[in-house]
Structure formats: structure tokens, C-alpha cells
Tab-separated table of N, CA and C in Angstrom:
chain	number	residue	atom	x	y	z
A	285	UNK	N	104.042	36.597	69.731
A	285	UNK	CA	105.433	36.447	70.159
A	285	UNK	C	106.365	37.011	69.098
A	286	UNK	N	107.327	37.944	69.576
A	286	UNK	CA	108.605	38.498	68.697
A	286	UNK	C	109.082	37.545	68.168
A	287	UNK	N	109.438	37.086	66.625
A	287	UNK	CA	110.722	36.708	66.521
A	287	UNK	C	111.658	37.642	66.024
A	288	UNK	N	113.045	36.462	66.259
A	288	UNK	CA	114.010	37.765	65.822
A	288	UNK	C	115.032	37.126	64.455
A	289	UNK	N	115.578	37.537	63.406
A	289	UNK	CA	116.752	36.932	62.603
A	289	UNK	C	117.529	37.612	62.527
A	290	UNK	N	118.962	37.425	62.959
A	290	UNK	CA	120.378	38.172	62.638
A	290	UNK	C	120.457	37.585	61.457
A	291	UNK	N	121.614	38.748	60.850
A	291	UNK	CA	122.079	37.988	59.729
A	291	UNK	C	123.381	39.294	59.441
A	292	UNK	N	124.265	38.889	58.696
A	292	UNK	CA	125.307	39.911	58.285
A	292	UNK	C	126.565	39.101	58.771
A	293	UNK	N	126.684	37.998	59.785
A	293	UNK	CA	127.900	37.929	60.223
A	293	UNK	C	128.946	37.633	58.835
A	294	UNK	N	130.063	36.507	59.689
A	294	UNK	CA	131.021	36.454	58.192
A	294	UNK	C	132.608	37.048	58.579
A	295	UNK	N	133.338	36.614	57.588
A	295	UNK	CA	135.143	36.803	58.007
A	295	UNK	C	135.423	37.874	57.378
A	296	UNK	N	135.881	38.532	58.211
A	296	UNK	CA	136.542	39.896	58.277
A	296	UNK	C	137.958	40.031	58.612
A	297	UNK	N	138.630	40.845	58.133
A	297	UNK	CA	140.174	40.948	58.471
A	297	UNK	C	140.203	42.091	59.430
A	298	UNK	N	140.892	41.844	60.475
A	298	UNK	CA	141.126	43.309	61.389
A	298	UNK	C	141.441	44.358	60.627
A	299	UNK	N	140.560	45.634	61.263
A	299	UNK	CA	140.556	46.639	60.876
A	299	UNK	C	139.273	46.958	59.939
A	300	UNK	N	138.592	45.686	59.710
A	300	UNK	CA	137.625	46.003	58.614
A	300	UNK	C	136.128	46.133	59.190
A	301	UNK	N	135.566	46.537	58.686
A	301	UNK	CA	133.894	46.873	58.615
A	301	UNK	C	133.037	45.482	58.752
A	302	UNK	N	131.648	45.863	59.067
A	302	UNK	CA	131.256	44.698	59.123
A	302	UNK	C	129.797	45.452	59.726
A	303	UNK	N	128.575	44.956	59.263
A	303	UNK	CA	127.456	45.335	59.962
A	303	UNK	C	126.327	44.481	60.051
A	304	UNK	N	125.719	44.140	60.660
A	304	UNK	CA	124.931	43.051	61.247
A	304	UNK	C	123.590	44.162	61.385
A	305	UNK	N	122.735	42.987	60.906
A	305	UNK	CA	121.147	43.271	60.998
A	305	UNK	C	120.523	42.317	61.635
A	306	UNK	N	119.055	42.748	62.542
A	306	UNK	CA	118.244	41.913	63.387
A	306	UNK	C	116.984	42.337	62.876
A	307	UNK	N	116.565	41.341	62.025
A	307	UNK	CA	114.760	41.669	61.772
A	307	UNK	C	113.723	41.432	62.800
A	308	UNK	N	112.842	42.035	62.835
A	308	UNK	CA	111.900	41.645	64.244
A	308	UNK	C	110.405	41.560	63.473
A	309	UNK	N	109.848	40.443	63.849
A	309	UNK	CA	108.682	40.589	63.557
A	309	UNK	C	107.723	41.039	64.880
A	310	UNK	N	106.385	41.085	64.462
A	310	UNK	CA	105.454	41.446	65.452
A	310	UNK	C	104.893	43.172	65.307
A	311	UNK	N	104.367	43.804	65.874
A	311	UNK	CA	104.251	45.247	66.152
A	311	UNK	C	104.620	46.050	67.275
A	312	UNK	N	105.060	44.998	68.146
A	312	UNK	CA	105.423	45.909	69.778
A	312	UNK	C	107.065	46.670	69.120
A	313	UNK	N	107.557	46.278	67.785
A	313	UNK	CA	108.970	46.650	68.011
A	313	UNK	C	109.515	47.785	68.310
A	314	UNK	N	108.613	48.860	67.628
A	314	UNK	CA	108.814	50.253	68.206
A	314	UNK	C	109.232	50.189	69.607
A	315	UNK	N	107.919	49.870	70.264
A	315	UNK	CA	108.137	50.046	71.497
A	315	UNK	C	109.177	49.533	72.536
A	316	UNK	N	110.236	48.371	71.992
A	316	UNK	CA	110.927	47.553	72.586
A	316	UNK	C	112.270	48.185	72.648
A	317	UNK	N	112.699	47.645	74.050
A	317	UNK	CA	114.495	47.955	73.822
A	317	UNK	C	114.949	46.747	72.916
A	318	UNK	N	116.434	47.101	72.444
A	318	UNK	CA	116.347	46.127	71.641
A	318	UNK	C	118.253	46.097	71.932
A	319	UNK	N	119.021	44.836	71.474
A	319	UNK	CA	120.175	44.613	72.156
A	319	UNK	C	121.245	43.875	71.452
A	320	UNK	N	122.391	43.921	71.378
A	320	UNK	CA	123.136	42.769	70.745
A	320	UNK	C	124.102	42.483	71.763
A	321	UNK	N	124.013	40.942	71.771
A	321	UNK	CA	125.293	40.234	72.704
A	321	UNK	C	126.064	39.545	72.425
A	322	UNK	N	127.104	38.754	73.122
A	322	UNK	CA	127.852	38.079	71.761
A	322	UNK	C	128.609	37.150	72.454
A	323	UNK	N	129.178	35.940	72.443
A	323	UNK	CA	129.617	34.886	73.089
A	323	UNK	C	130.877	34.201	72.490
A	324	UNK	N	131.998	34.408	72.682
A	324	UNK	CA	133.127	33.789	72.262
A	324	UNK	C	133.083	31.980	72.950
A	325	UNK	N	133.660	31.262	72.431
A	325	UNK	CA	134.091	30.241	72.515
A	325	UNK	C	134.936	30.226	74.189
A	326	UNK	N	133.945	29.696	75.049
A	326	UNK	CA	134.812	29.325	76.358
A	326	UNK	C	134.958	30.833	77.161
A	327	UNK	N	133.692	31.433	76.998
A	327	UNK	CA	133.474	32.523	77.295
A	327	UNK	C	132.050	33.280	77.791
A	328	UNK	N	131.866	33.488	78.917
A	328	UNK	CA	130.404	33.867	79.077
A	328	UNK	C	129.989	34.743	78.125
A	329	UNK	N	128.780	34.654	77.878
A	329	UNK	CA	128.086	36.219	77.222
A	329	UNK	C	128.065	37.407	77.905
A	330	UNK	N	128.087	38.418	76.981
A	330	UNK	CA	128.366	39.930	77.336
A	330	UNK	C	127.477	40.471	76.406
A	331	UNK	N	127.278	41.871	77.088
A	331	UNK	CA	126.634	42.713	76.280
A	331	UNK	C	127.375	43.388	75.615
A	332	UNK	N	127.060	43.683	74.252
A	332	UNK	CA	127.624	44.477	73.358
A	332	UNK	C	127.584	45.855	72.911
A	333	UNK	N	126.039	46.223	73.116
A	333	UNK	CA	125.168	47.432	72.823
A	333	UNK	C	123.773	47.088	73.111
A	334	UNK	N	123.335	48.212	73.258
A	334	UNK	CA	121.940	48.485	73.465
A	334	UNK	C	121.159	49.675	72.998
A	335	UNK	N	119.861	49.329	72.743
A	335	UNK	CA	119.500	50.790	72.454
A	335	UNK	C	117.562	51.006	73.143
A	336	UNK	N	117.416	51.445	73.101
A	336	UNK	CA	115.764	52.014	74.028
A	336	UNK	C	115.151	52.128	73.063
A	337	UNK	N	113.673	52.117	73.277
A	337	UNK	CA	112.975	52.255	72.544
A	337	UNK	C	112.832	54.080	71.905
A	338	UNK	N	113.332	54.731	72.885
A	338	UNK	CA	113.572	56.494	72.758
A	338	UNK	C	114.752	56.126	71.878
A	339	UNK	N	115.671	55.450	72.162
A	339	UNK	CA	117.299	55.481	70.679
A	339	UNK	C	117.787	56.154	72.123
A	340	UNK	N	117.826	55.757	73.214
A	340	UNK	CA	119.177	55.952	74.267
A	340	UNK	C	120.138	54.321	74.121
A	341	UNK	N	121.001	54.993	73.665
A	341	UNK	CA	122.310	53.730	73.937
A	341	UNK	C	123.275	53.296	74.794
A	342	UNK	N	123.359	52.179	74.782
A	342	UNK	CA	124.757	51.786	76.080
A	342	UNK	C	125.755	51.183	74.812
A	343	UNK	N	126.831	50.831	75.368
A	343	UNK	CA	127.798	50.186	74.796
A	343	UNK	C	129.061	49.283	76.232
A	344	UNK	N	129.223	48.068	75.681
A	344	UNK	CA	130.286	47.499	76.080
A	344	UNK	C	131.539	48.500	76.159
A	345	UNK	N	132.824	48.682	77.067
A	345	UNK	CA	133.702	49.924	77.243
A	345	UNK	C	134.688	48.863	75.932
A	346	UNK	N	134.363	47.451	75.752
A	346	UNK	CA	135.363	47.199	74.887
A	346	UNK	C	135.004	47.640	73.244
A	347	UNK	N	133.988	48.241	73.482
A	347	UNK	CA	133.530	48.393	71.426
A	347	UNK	C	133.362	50.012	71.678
A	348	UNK	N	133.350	50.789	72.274
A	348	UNK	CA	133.406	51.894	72.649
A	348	UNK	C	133.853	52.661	71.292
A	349	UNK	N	133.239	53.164	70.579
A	349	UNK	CA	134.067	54.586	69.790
A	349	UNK	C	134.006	53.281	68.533
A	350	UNK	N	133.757	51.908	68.455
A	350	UNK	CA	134.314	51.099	67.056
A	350	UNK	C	132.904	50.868	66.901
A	351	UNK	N	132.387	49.915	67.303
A	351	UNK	CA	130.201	49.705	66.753
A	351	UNK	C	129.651	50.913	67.263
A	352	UNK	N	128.819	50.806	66.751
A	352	UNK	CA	127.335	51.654	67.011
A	352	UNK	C	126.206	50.883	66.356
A	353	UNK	N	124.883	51.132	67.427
A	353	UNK	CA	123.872	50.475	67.361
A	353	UNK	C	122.615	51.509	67.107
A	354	UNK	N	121.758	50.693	65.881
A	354	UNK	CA	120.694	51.662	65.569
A	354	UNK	C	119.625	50.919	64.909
A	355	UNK	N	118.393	51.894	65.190
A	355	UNK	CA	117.335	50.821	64.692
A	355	UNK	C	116.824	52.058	63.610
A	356	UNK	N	115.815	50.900	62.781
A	356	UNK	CA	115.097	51.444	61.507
A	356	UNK	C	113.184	51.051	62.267
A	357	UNK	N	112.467	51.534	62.910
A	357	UNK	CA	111.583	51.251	63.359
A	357	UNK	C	110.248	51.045	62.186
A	358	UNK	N	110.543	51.328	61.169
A	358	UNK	CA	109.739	51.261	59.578
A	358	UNK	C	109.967	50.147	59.500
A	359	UNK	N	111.651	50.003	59.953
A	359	UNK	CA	111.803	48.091	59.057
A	359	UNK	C	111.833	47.730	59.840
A	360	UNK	N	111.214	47.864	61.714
A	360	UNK	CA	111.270	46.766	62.571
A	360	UNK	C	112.942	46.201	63.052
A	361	UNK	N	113.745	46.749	62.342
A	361	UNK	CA	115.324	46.268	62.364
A	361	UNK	C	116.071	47.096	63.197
A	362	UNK	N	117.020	46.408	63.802
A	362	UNK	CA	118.046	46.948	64.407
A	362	UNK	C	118.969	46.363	63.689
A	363	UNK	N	120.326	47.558	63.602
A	363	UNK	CA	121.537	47.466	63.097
A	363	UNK	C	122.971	47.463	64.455
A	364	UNK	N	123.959	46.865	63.826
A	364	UNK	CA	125.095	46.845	65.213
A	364	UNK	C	126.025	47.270	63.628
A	365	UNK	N	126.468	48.168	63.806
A	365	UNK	CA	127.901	48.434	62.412
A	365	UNK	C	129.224	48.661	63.627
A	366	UNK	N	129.758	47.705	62.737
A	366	UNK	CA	131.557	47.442	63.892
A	366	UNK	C	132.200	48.014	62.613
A	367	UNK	N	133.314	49.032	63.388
A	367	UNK	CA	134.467	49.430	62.766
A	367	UNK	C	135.648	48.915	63.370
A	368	UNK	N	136.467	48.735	62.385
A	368	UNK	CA	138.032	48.956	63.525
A	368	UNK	C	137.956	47.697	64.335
A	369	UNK	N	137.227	46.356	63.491
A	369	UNK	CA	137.073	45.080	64.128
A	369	UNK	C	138.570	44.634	64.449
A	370	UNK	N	138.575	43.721	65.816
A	370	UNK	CA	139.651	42.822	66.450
A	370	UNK	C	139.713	41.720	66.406
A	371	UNK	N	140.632	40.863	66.116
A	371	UNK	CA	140.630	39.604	66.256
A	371	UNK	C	139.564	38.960	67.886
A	372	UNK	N	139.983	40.173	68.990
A	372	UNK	CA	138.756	39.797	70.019
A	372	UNK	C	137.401	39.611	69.734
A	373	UNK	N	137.154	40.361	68.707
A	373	UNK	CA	135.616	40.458	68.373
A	373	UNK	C	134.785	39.247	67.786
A	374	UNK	N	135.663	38.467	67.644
A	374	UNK	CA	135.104	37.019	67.384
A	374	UNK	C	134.232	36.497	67.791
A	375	UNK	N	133.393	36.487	67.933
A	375	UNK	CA	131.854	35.474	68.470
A	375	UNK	C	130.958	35.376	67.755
A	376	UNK	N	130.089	34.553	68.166
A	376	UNK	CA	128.407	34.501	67.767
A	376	UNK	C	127.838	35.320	68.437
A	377	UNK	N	127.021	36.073	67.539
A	377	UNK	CA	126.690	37.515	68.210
A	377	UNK	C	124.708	37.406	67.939
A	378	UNK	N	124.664	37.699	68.838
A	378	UNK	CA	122.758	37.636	68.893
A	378	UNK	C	122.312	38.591	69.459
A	379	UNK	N	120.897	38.956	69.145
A	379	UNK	CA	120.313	40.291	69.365
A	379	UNK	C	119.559	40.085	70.342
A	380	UNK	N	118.737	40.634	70.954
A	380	UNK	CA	117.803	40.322	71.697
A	380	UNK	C	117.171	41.059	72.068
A	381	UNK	N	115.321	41.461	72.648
A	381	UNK	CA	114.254	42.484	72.689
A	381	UNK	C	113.260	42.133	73.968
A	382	UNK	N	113.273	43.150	74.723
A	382	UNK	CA	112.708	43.136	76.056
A	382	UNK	C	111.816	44.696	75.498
A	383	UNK	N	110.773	44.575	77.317
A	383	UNK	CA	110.035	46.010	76.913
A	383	UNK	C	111.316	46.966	77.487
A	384	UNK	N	112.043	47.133	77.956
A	384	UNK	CA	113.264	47.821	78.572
A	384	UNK	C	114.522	46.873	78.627
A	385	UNK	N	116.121	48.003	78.607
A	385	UNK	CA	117.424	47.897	78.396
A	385	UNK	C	117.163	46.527	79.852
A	386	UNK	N	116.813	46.678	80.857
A	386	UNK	CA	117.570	45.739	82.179
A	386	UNK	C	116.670	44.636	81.764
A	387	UNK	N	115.901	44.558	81.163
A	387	UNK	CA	115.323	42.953	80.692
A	387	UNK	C	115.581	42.611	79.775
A	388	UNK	N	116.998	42.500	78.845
A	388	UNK	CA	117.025	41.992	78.232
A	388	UNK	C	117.479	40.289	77.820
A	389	UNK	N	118.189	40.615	79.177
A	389	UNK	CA	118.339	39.023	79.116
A	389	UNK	C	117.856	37.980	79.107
A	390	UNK	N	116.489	38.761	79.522
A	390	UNK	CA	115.124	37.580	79.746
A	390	UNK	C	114.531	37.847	78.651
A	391	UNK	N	115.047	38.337	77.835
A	391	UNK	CA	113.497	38.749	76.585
A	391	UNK	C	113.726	37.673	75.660
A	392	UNK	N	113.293	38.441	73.997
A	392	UNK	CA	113.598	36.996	73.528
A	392	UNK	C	114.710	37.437	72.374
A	393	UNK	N	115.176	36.309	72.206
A	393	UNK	CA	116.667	36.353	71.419
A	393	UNK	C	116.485	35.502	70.063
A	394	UNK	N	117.565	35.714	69.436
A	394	UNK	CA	117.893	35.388	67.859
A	394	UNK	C	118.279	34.123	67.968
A	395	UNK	N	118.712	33.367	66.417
A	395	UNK	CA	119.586	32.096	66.794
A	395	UNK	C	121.040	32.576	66.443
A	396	UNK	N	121.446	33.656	66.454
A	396	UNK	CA	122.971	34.156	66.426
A	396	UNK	C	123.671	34.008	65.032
A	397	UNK	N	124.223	35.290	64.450
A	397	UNK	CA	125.112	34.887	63.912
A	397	UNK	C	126.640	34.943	64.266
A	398	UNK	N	127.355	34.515	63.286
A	398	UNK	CA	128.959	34.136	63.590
A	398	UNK	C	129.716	35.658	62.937
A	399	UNK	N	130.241	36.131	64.010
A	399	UNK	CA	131.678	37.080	63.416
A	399	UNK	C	133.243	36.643	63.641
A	400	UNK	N	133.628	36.504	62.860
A	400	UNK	CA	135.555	36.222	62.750
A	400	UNK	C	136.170	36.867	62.376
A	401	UNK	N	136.977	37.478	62.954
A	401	UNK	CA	137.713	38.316	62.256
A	401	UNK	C	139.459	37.840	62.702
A	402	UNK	N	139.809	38.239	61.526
A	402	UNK	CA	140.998	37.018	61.378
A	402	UNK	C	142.406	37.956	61.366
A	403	UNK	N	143.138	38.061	61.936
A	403	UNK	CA	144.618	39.200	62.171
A	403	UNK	C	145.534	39.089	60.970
């Protein structure tokens, strides 16, 4: 069984940088899509980014042109780097790894970390 650990979250001032890492254990990771989602307070979850096991990406239209998502398949890790963070961008943000992008919701997930970013 995959596990997964985020880690990187933390308070940020709008406009600032910020990049989040997801370690994966196991050996399927190559092969896995792999995902970050993120959940505000009183707010369903959404997807944030995605990426394939080929490195094809999606993105949320709200992070569009500000994160980008990328993996290190040596280190088993996926990266989410946010630019040009919003006070919207606030959530607990968790990764998550299916064998493909449309299962990810069912795959298995992180215990989340926290992003704030403060105006």
C-alpha cells in the first residue's frame, strides 16, 4: 500500500511563493497519476492539479498560470510550487495517487497540509 506525506505548507503573504512536497512510498510511483487537492473551511474539495504518470497536467482554471505541478520519479515525490498566492488559496491541501488522473479521488491520499496566506 502507497503511503503518502505532504509537507511544505505554512503562512505566506499574498503575492508570495510557496511550494509543497508529497513523498510516496512504495514502487508503483512511477507508474501512478499523482494529484493535489485542497479544502477550505466550509467548502467542498477541489482539485488543484494533476499530473500522469507520462507528466500530462491539468490544473484548476483558478491556479491557472500561478502553481505548477511536477514530480521527481527518483525521489518518488511530487511537487505543487504556487506563485502569486491569494488570500483564496487558503486550505489544507492534500495530494493524492491513483493508477490514472479520473481515479483519483478514490486512490489514496495524504493527511494534508495547511496553506494561509494572509493579505
Amino acid at each position: 500500500q502507497v503511503q503518502l506525506v505532504e509537507s511544505g505548507g505554512g503562512l505566506v503573504q499574498a503575492g508570495g511563493s510557496l511550494r509543497l512536497s508529497c513523498a510516496a512510498s512504495g514502487s508503483t510511483f512511477s507508474i501512478n497519476a499523482m494529484g493535489w487537492y485542497r479544502q477550505a473551511p466550509g467548502k467542498p474539495r477541489e482539485m488543484v492539479a494533476a499530473i500522469s504518470s507520462g507528466g500530462s497536467t491539468d490544473y484548476a482554471d483558478s491556479v491557472k498560470g500561478r502553481f505548477s505541478i511536477s514530480r521527481d520519479n527518483a525521489k518518488n515525490t511530487v511537487y505543487l510550487q504556487m506563485n502569486a498566492v491569494k488570500p483564496e488559496d487558503t486550505a489544507v491541501y492534500y495530494c493524492a495517487t491513483a493508477r490514472i488522473v479520473a481515479r483519483l479521488e478514490s486512490g489514496v491520499w495524504g493527511q494534508g497540509t495547511q496553506v494561509t496566506v494572509s493579505s
